[in-house]
Short mmCIF file of C-alpha atoms and ligand atoms in Angstrom, two decimals:
data_model
loop_
_atom_site.label_atom_id
_atom_site.label_comp_id
_atom_site.label_asym_id
_atom_site.label_seq_id
_atom_site.Cartn_x
_atom_site.Cartn_y
_atom_site.Cartn_z
CA UNK A 1 182.75 102.99 126.44
CA UNK A 2 179.13 102.32 126.81
CA UNK A 3 176.70 104.96 127.91
CA UNK A 4 177.06 106.12 131.49
CA UNK A 5 175.26 106.83 133.77
CA UNK A 6 173.10 103.81 133.18
CA UNK A 7 169.67 104.23 134.80
CA UNK A 8 168.66 100.92 136.29
CA UNK A 9 165.34 102.50 137.41
CA UNK A 10 161.64 102.34 136.53
CA UNK A 11 162.00 105.57 134.50
CA UNK A 12 162.89 107.97 133.16
CA UNK A 13 165.41 105.56 131.53
CA UNK A 14 168.63 105.46 129.66
CA UNK A 15 167.86 106.58 126.07
CA UNK A 16 169.61 105.97 122.80
CA UNK A 17 171.84 108.74 121.38
CA UNK A 18 169.62 108.89 118.26
CA UNK A 19 166.56 109.50 120.52
CA UNK A 20 168.40 112.33 122.36
CA UNK A 21 169.62 113.76 119.04
CA UNK A 22 166.04 114.15 117.87
CA UNK A 23 165.59 116.74 120.64
CA UNK A 24 167.95 118.99 118.77
CA UNK A 25 165.66 121.03 116.55
CA UNK A 26 162.67 123.29 116.93
CA UNK A 27 159.20 122.58 115.46
CA UNK A 28 156.27 124.96 114.82
CA UNK A 29 153.41 123.37 116.68
CA UNK A 30 150.93 124.22 113.85
CA UNK A 31 153.39 123.33 111.08
CA UNK A 32 152.46 120.49 108.71
CA UNK A 33 155.65 118.53 109.61
CA UNK A 34 154.70 118.47 113.30
CA UNK A 35 151.12 117.58 112.58
CA UNK A 36 152.32 114.69 110.45
CA UNK A 37 154.62 113.60 113.25
CA UNK A 38 151.75 113.62 115.76
CA UNK A 39 149.74 111.47 113.37
CA UNK A 40 152.65 109.04 112.85
CA UNK A 41 153.21 108.69 116.58
CA UNK A 42 149.46 108.00 117.21
CA UNK A 43 149.49 105.38 114.46
CA UNK A 44 152.57 103.72 115.83
CA UNK A 45 151.14 103.50 119.30
CA UNK A 46 148.03 101.94 117.95
CA UNK A 47 150.05 99.38 116.00
CA UNK A 48 151.97 98.28 119.09
CA UNK A 49 148.49 97.62 120.79
CA UNK A 50 147.22 95.79 117.68
CA UNK A 51 144.44 98.31 117.71
CA UNK A 52 142.16 98.83 114.70
CA UNK A 53 139.33 101.19 113.97
CA UNK A 54 137.53 100.56 117.31
CA UNK A 55 140.37 102.31 119.17
CA UNK A 56 142.09 105.62 119.02
CA UNK A 57 145.30 106.96 120.53
CA UNK A 58 145.27 110.21 122.44
CA UNK A 59 148.53 111.91 123.35
CA UNK A 60 148.65 114.15 126.37
CA UNK A 61 151.19 116.62 127.81
CA UNK A 62 152.65 115.32 131.07
CA UNK A 63 153.92 112.25 132.93
CA UNK A 64 152.12 108.95 133.05
CA UNK A 65 149.93 109.81 136.00
CA UNK A 66 148.47 112.61 133.90
CA UNK A 67 147.28 110.01 131.35
CA UNK A 68 145.88 107.80 134.10
CA UNK A 69 144.01 110.72 135.72
CA UNK A 70 142.72 111.92 132.32
CA UNK A 71 141.50 108.50 131.24
CA UNK A 72 139.63 107.64 134.46
CA UNK A 73 138.33 111.27 134.80
CA UNK A 74 136.94 111.22 131.32
CA UNK A 75 135.81 107.69 130.65
CA UNK A 76 134.34 106.96 134.15
CA UNK A 77 130.88 108.57 134.11
CA UNK A 78 130.02 110.96 136.97
CA UNK A 79 127.56 108.35 138.38
CA UNK A 80 129.95 105.43 137.64
CA UNK A 81 131.56 103.20 140.26
CA UNK A 82 135.18 102.24 139.80
CA UNK A 83 136.67 99.22 141.52
CA UNK A 84 140.50 99.29 141.66
CA UNK A 85 142.46 96.06 141.96
CA UNK A 86 145.42 96.77 144.20
CA UNK A 87 148.67 95.03 144.90
CA UNK A 88 151.05 97.96 145.05
CA UNK A 89 151.49 101.73 145.07
CA UNK A 90 150.20 102.36 141.56
CA UNK A 91 146.87 100.72 142.32
CA UNK A 92 146.72 102.85 145.43
CA UNK A 93 147.37 106.00 143.35
CA UNK A 94 144.36 105.19 141.13
CA UNK A 95 142.14 105.06 144.24
CA UNK A 96 143.56 108.41 145.38
CA UNK A 97 143.03 110.25 142.15
CA UNK A 98 139.52 108.83 141.64
CA UNK A 99 138.55 109.91 145.14
CA UNK A 100 140.06 113.29 144.58
CA UNK A 101 137.79 113.87 141.51
CA UNK A 102 134.74 112.93 143.64
CA UNK A 103 133.82 109.77 141.93
CA UNK A 104 132.69 106.52 143.62
CA UNK A 105 135.59 104.16 144.04
CA UNK A 106 136.17 100.92 145.89
CA UNK A 107 138.98 98.39 145.92
CA UNK A 108 139.92 94.78 146.14
CA UNK A 109 143.44 94.21 147.50
CA UNK A 110 146.21 91.60 147.65
CA UNK A 111 149.57 91.62 149.42
CA UNK A 112 152.46 93.22 147.45
CA UNK A 113 153.93 89.81 146.64
CA UNK A 114 150.72 88.22 145.34
CA UNK A 115 149.18 88.50 141.89
CA UNK A 116 145.62 89.73 141.38
CA UNK A 117 143.24 86.74 141.27
CA UNK A 118 140.73 86.90 138.48
CA UNK A 119 138.31 84.58 140.25
CA UNK A 120 138.04 86.96 143.30
CA UNK A 121 137.32 89.82 140.86
CA UNK A 122 134.68 87.68 139.23
CA UNK A 123 132.98 86.95 142.64
CA UNK A 124 132.98 90.57 143.67
CA UNK A 125 131.55 91.70 140.34
CA UNK A 126 128.83 89.02 140.68
CA UNK A 127 127.84 90.37 144.16
CA UNK A 128 128.00 94.10 143.45
CA UNK A 129 126.02 95.29 140.36
CA UNK A 130 126.81 98.96 141.14
CA UNK A 131 130.40 98.48 139.92
CA UNK A 132 130.57 99.81 136.39
CA UNK A 133 134.34 99.96 135.72
CA UNK A 134 137.42 98.11 136.91
CA UNK A 135 141.08 99.32 136.96
CA UNK A 136 144.20 97.25 137.17
CA UNK A 137 147.92 97.63 136.86
CA UNK A 138 149.62 95.24 134.31
CA UNK A 139 153.16 95.29 135.73
CA UNK A 140 153.07 96.65 139.34
CA UNK A 141 156.27 98.60 139.24
CA UNK A 142 156.25 98.87 143.01
CA UNK A 143 157.53 95.28 143.29
CA UNK A 144 158.00 94.28 139.63
CA UNK A 145 155.07 91.96 139.68
CA UNK A 146 153.31 90.67 136.54
CA UNK A 147 149.49 90.70 136.94
CA UNK A 148 147.46 88.25 134.73
CA UNK A 149 145.83 91.11 132.72
CA UNK A 150 144.36 88.66 130.06
CA UNK A 151 142.41 86.68 132.73
CA UNK A 152 141.31 89.85 134.56
CA UNK A 153 140.04 91.39 131.25
CA UNK A 154 138.16 88.25 130.36
CA UNK A 155 136.33 88.29 133.64
CA UNK A 156 135.50 91.89 133.59
CA UNK A 157 134.15 91.65 130.03
CA UNK A 158 132.15 88.52 130.77
CA UNK A 159 130.44 90.46 133.63
CA UNK A 160 129.66 93.28 131.25
CA UNK A 161 131.97 95.83 132.94
CA UNK A 162 134.65 98.14 131.49
CA UNK A 163 138.37 97.95 132.20
CA UNK A 164 141.16 100.54 132.50
CA UNK A 165 144.68 99.13 132.32
CA UNK A 166 147.65 101.00 133.71
CA UNK A 167 150.25 99.53 131.38
CA UNK A 168 152.78 102.22 132.04
CA UNK A 169 155.83 100.03 132.76
CA UNK A 170 154.70 97.22 130.34
CA UNK A 171 153.58 98.89 127.15
CA UNK A 172 156.03 98.13 124.29
CA UNK A 173 157.73 95.28 126.11
CA UNK A 174 154.98 92.91 127.26
CA UNK A 175 152.24 91.67 124.93
CA UNK A 176 148.92 93.53 125.17
CA UNK A 177 146.74 93.16 122.14
CA UNK A 178 143.42 94.79 121.59
CA UNK A 179 142.47 91.78 119.52
CA UNK A 180 142.68 89.53 122.51
CA UNK A 181 142.30 91.69 125.56
CA UNK A 182 139.06 93.76 125.88
CA UNK A 183 139.65 97.18 127.47
CA UNK A 184 138.26 100.70 127.44
CA UNK A 185 141.58 102.31 127.96
CA UNK A 186 145.31 101.42 128.25
CA UNK A 187 147.41 104.18 129.80
CA UNK A 188 151.20 104.54 129.16
CA UNK A 189 153.92 107.12 128.72
CA UNK A 190 156.80 108.01 126.44
CA UNK A 191 159.63 107.35 128.89
CA UNK A 192 159.31 103.74 129.93
CA UNK A 193 159.60 100.65 127.55
CA UNK A 194 159.30 102.78 124.40
CA UNK A 195 162.51 104.44 125.64
CA UNK A 196 161.63 108.07 124.78
CA UNK A 197 162.37 111.02 127.00
CA UNK A 198 159.75 111.97 129.65
CA UNK A 199 156.93 114.41 128.76
CA UNK A 200 154.17 112.57 126.82
CA UNK A 201 151.34 110.51 128.31
CA UNK A 202 149.31 108.28 126.00
CA UNK A 203 145.96 106.56 126.13
CA UNK A 204 144.62 103.95 123.73
CA UNK A 205 140.90 104.22 124.22
CA UNK A 206 137.76 102.60 122.82
CA UNK A 207 136.21 105.02 120.40
CA UNK A 208 132.61 104.30 121.40
CA UNK A 209 133.25 104.91 125.10
CA UNK A 210 135.33 108.09 124.37
CA UNK A 211 132.57 109.38 122.04
CA UNK A 212 130.01 108.92 124.82
CA UNK A 213 132.19 110.61 127.47
CA UNK A 214 131.61 114.33 126.58
CA UNK A 215 131.21 116.41 129.71
CA UNK A 216 132.40 113.70 132.16
CA UNK A 217 135.83 115.21 132.87
CA UNK A 218 136.35 117.19 136.03
CA UNK A 219 139.25 119.18 134.50
CA UNK A 220 139.85 121.15 131.29
CA UNK A 221 143.46 120.21 130.81
CA UNK A 222 142.86 116.59 131.57
CA UNK A 223 139.71 116.27 129.43
CA UNK A 224 140.62 113.32 127.21
CA UNK A 225 137.49 113.73 125.11
CA UNK A 226 138.33 117.36 124.34
CA UNK A 227 141.97 116.42 123.56
CA UNK A 228 140.82 113.72 121.21
CA UNK A 229 138.34 116.02 119.41
CA UNK A 230 141.11 118.56 119.04
CA UNK A 231 143.46 115.98 117.56
CA UNK A 232 140.82 114.71 115.22
CA UNK A 233 139.65 118.10 114.03
CA UNK A 234 142.93 119.46 112.59
CA UNK A 235 145.63 117.10 113.82
CA UNK A 236 146.82 119.67 116.38
CA UNK A 237 147.21 119.57 120.20
CA UNK A 238 144.89 121.79 122.09
CA UNK A 239 147.56 123.42 124.16
CA UNK A 240 151.28 123.82 123.71
CA UNK A 241 152.69 120.39 122.81
CA UNK A 242 156.12 119.23 124.11
CA UNK A 243 157.46 119.51 120.51
CA UNK A 244 161.04 118.22 121.03
CA UNK A 245 159.80 115.53 123.31
CA UNK A 246 157.43 114.26 120.67
CA UNK A 247 160.27 114.23 118.14
CA UNK A 248 162.30 112.13 120.48
CA UNK A 249 159.28 109.83 121.08
CA UNK A 250 158.94 109.48 117.28
CA UNK A 251 162.61 108.44 117.01
CA UNK A 252 162.20 106.07 119.87
CA UNK A 253 159.18 104.44 118.23
CA UNK A 254 161.26 103.89 115.04
CA UNK A 255 164.02 102.22 117.12
CA UNK A 256 161.34 100.08 118.83
CA UNK A 257 160.05 98.82 115.50
CA UNK A 258 163.66 98.23 114.36
CA UNK A 259 164.35 96.12 117.36
CA UNK A 260 161.46 93.93 116.51
CA UNK A 261 158.63 95.61 118.28
CA UNK A 262 157.28 94.11 121.43
CA UNK A 263 158.85 90.78 120.86
CA UNK A 264 162.31 92.16 120.22
CA UNK A 265 162.29 94.63 123.05
CA UNK A 266 160.66 92.21 125.52
CA UNK A 267 163.32 89.60 124.56
CA UNK A 268 166.13 91.95 125.46
CA UNK A 269 164.48 92.89 128.71
CA UNK A 270 163.95 89.21 129.61
CA UNK A 271 167.63 88.45 128.99
CA UNK A 272 168.54 91.57 131.14
CA UNK A 273 166.28 90.30 133.92
CA UNK A 274 167.56 86.77 133.74
CA UNK A 275 171.24 87.88 134.05
CA UNK A 276 170.41 90.37 136.83
CA UNK A 277 168.57 87.86 138.98
CA UNK A 278 171.16 85.15 138.31
CA UNK A 279 174.06 87.47 139.02
CA UNK A 280 172.62 88.90 142.23
CA UNK A 281 171.63 85.50 143.46
CA UNK A 282 175.21 84.39 142.89
CA UNK A 283 176.31 87.22 145.22
CA UNK A 284 173.82 85.94 147.76
CA UNK A 285 170.96 88.34 147.36
CA UNK A 286 167.29 87.20 147.59
CA UNK A 287 164.58 88.50 145.22
CA UNK A 288 161.38 89.71 146.80
CA UNK A 289 159.22 87.85 144.28
CA UNK A 290 159.21 84.26 143.17
CA UNK A 291 160.33 83.93 139.52
CA UNK A 292 156.77 82.91 138.52
CA UNK A 293 155.47 86.40 139.37
CA UNK A 294 158.54 88.45 138.16
CA UNK A 295 157.98 90.68 135.21
CA UNK A 296 161.09 91.40 133.13
CA UNK A 297 160.86 95.13 133.99
CA UNK A 298 162.30 95.81 137.42
CA UNK A 299 163.52 93.45 140.15
CA UNK A 300 163.10 94.03 143.95
CA UNK A 301 165.82 92.66 146.16
CA UNK A 302 165.74 92.22 149.91
CA UNK A 303 168.33 94.30 151.72
CA UNK A 304 170.90 92.08 153.42
CA UNK A 305 170.41 91.75 157.19
CA UNK A 306 174.26 92.04 157.76
CA UNK A 307 174.68 95.34 159.83
CA UNK A 308 177.66 96.23 157.52
CA UNK A 309 175.14 96.83 154.68
CA UNK A 310 173.77 100.33 154.10
CA UNK A 311 171.67 101.16 151.06
CA UNK A 312 172.94 104.77 150.90
CA UNK A 313 176.52 103.53 150.67
CA UNK A 314 175.62 100.97 147.99
CA UNK A 315 173.68 103.63 146.05
CA UNK A 316 176.51 106.29 146.21
CA UNK A 317 179.26 103.87 145.25
CA UNK A 318 177.23 102.43 142.34
CA UNK A 319 176.36 105.97 141.22
CA UNK A 320 180.06 106.92 141.22
CA UNK A 321 180.65 103.78 139.10
CA UNK A 322 177.99 105.00 136.60
CA UNK A 323 175.03 102.83 137.77
CA UNK A 324 171.90 104.45 139.20
CA UNK A 325 169.73 102.05 141.17
CA UNK A 326 166.38 102.66 142.98
CA UNK A 327 165.14 102.53 146.56
CA UNK A 328 162.45 100.10 147.42
CA UNK A 329 158.72 101.22 147.58
CA UNK A 330 157.22 98.40 149.58
CA UNK A 331 155.21 99.12 152.72
CA UNK A 332 156.77 96.31 154.71
CA UNK A 333 159.98 94.63 153.61
CA UNK A 334 163.42 96.49 153.51
CA UNK A 335 164.30 96.35 149.81
CA UNK A 336 165.95 98.07 146.83
CA UNK A 337 165.19 97.82 143.11
CA UNK A 338 167.19 97.47 139.95
CA UNK A 339 165.50 97.92 136.52
CA UNK A 340 166.00 95.84 133.35
CA UNK A 341 164.50 98.41 130.97
CA UNK A 342 165.76 101.32 128.81
CA UNK A 343 168.81 101.32 126.55
CA UNK A 344 170.41 98.66 128.76
CA UNK A 345 172.04 95.59 127.27
CA UNK A 346 172.90 92.21 128.85
CA UNK A 347 176.60 93.15 129.05
CA UNK A 348 175.62 96.37 130.92
CA UNK A 349 173.81 94.18 133.49
CA UNK A 350 176.88 91.96 133.91
CA UNK A 351 178.93 95.05 134.65
CA UNK A 352 176.40 96.44 137.07
CA UNK A 353 176.28 93.14 138.95
CA UNK A 354 180.08 93.05 139.15
CA UNK A 355 180.03 96.64 140.57
CA UNK A 356 177.54 95.54 143.22
CA UNK A 357 179.84 92.66 144.08
CA UNK A 358 182.84 95.05 144.51
CA UNK A 359 180.86 97.48 146.66
CA UNK A 360 179.47 94.79 148.81
CA UNK A 361 183.01 93.48 149.48
CA UNK A 362 184.30 97.05 150.23
CA UNK A 363 181.48 97.53 152.71
CA UNK A 364 182.53 94.32 154.47
CA UNK A 365 179.11 92.61 153.99
CA UNK A 366 179.77 88.93 154.81
CA UNK A 367 176.25 87.69 153.80
CA UNK A 368 173.63 89.11 151.56
CA UNK A 369 170.76 87.09 153.10
CA UNK A 370 167.76 89.10 154.26
C1 PLP B 401 155.77 104.93 136.12
C2 PLP B 401 154.43 104.49 136.39
C3 PLP B 401 153.23 105.33 136.46
C4 PLP B 401 153.33 106.83 136.17
O1 PLP B 401 154.29 107.51 136.78
P1 PLP B 401 154.72 109.00 136.40
O2 PLP B 401 155.73 109.29 137.37
O3 PLP B 401 153.45 109.85 136.49
O4 PLP B 401 155.21 108.90 134.99
C5 PLP B 401 152.04 104.77 136.65
N1 PLP B 401 151.87 103.52 136.81
C6 PLP B 401 152.88 102.60 136.81
C7 PLP B 401 152.62 101.16 136.96
C8 PLP B 401 154.21 103.12 136.56
O5 PLP B 401 155.24 102.23 136.50
#
């Protein structure tokens, strides 16, 4: 019997038994073994990003949003101006948290089913010299859309501005190389494509920018510069680290490498996504995004228009069968989401789709068209 429940969500995700087993011992946070583990995790994260001596990895207690808020609050100078590129809820969240810390922020927006257009970013940067930094989401988990992060980064760099990348739902599965993509910070977390348990946020930051950021932060606990100085000084975390969570993250990073790193993991997710989309289409469902914009991370489906369909009923019946799906997060269309990430294998996807087919039939849904 495969692992159930299976989380077909954007995270936290289904984890491997080996990863959960790593939670099963205690660690002294000032002990050499724990300090060595912290160093090993930081190095593995840098390797995944193809980052060399120009970059450093800072680990932070908390969920992914803590890492985003910490990176922006520390690396965006007090008199900086951040332009956020928005085509979903996670772009909106970056606007909200930057406003909250009292920094200057503006935005450039697209509909939730359209990718960010690098040329529009280029034109806006040309017109407004006050913009110092740009922020973009790599995979917009709201819809599952893949933004052209390489093109965006190229334009931002050619205009001499700095880039923050929310790579939360992409890091470890979709290519993002510091050798090819110029950025000041990538933000991600332990519990998405690395398949750790929740509790650690991470930032891969440009050392020169971080070194110049002392005193920028609006918060002590979210001061990325201070956290970095602490880690560099003695290898220790400033405040109580999530010790067991880091041990699970360490185990998850080993499993990631064993699967073949970004290529291997991304390959499994692509196959999951392909089977999910194919299977759901065979049942008559329609995807929200065209295939050309779909990232192999999470898929948004239109809810069927048939009055016999009810999301709650589908959710509860699938949950009883061991499959946890996710409601939609779009501002307009009626949708629901199914994830392709975590310890989920193509055969699991086939079983989940078969379960959807059974439930739809039990509900008496004649057509799955939106
Ligand atoms: C998951 C996610 C986040 C962070 O969410 P948390 O709930 O704080 O972990 C941020 N951005 C994107 C694109 C995400 O998918």
